[in-house]
Tab-separated table of C-alpha atoms in Angstrom:
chain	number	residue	atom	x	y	z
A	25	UNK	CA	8.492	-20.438	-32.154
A	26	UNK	CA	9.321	-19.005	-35.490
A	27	UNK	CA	8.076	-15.104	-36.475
A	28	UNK	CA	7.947	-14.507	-40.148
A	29	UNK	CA	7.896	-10.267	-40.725
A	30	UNK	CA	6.316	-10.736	-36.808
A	31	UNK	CA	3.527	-13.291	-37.585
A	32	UNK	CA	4.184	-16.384	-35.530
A	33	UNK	CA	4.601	-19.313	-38.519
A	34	UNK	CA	1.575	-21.364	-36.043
A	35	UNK	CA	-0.712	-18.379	-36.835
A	36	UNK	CA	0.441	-18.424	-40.692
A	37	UNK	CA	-0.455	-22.421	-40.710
A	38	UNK	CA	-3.387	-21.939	-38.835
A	39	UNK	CA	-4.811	-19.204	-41.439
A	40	UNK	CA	-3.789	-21.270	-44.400
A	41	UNK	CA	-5.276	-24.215	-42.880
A	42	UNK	CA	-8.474	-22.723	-42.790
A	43	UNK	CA	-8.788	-21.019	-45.906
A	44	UNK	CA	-7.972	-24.231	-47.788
A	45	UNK	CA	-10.759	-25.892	-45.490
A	46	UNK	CA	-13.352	-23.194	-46.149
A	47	UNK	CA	-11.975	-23.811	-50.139
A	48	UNK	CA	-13.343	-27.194	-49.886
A	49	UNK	CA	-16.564	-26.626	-48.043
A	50	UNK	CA	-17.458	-24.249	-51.384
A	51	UNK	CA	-16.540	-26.429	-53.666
A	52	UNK	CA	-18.890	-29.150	-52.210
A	53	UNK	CA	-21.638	-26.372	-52.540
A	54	UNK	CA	-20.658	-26.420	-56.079
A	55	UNK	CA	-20.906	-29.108	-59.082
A	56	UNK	CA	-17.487	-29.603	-58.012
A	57	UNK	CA	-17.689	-32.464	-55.077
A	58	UNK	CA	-14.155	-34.903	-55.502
A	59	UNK	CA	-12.341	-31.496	-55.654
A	60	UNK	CA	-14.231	-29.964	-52.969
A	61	UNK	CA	-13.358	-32.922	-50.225
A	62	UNK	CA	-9.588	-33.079	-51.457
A	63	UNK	CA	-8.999	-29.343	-50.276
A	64	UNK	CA	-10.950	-30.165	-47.126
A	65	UNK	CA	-8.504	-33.360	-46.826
A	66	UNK	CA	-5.298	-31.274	-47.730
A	67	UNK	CA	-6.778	-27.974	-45.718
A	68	UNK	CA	-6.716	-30.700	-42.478
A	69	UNK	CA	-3.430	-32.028	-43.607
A	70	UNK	CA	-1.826	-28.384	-43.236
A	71	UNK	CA	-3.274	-27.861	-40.384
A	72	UNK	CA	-1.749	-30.475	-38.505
A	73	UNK	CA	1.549	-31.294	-40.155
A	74	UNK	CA	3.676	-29.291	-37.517
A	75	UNK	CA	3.842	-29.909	-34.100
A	76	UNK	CA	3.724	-26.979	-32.523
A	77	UNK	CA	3.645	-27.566	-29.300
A	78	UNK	CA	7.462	-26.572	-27.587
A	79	UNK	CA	6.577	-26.483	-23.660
A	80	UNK	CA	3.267	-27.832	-22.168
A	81	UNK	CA	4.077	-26.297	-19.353
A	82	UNK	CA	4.381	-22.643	-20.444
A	83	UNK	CA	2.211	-23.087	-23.663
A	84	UNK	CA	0.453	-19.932	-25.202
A	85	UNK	CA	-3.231	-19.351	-25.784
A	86	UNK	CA	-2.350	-19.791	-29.927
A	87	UNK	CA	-0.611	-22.863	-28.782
A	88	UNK	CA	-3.515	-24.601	-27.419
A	89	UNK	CA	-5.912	-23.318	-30.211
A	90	UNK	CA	-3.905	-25.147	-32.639
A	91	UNK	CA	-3.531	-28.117	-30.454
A	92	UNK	CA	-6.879	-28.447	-29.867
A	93	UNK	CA	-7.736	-27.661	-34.208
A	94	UNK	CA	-4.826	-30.289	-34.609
A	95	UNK	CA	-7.349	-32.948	-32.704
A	96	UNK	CA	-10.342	-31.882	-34.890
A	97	UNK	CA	-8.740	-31.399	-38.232
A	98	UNK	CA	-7.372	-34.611	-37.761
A	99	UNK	CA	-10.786	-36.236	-37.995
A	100	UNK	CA	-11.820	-34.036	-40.118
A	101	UNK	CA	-9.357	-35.804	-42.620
A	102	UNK	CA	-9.735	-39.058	-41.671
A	103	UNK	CA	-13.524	-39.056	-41.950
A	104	UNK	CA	-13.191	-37.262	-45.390
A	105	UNK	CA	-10.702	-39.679	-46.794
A	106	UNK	CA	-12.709	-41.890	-45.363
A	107	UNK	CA	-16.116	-40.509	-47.545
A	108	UNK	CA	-13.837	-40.060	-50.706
A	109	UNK	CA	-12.793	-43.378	-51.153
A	110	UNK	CA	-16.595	-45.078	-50.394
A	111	UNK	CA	-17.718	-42.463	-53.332
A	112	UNK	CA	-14.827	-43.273	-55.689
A	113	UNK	CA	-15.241	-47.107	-54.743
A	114	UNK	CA	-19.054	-46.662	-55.444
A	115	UNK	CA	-18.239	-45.397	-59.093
A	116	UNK	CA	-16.454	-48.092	-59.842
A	117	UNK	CA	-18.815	-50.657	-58.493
């Protein structure tokens, strides 16, 4: 694992992740709903673009937190891609 100024980068990722999740929820909350679900898309995206897992074996508690928020995130962005394009297919129609 990499340490950035002693901050594992899977911690970093995870954070980022998050906040560009959270991003999204507030925007839907707002007028602002096609940008709202496109952070919650990327947000999901970040979150599980790495694989971060080196060593099932000996794997770390942060390891399997972002394995398991790798699994849900995942949905997360399928099922909001998913939403996005039935709304933008529904303005056109």
């Amino acid at each position: 694992m990499n340490n950035f100024f002693g901050i594992k980068t899977e911690l970093l990722n995870l954070i980022t992740g998050l906040l560009l999740v959270v991003s999204g929820v507030l925007n839907l909350f707002q007028t602002n709903f096609e940008m709202g679900i496109n952070w919650i898309v990327f947000g999901a995206m970040y979150l599980i673009m790495d694989d971060y897992m080196q060593n099932k074996n000996t794997e770390t508690f942060l390891e399997k937190m972002t394995d398991a928020g790798r699994i849900i995130f995942s949905w997360v962005g399928l099922l909001c891609s998913l939403f996005l394009i039935a709304y933008y297919i529904t303005l056109f129609w």
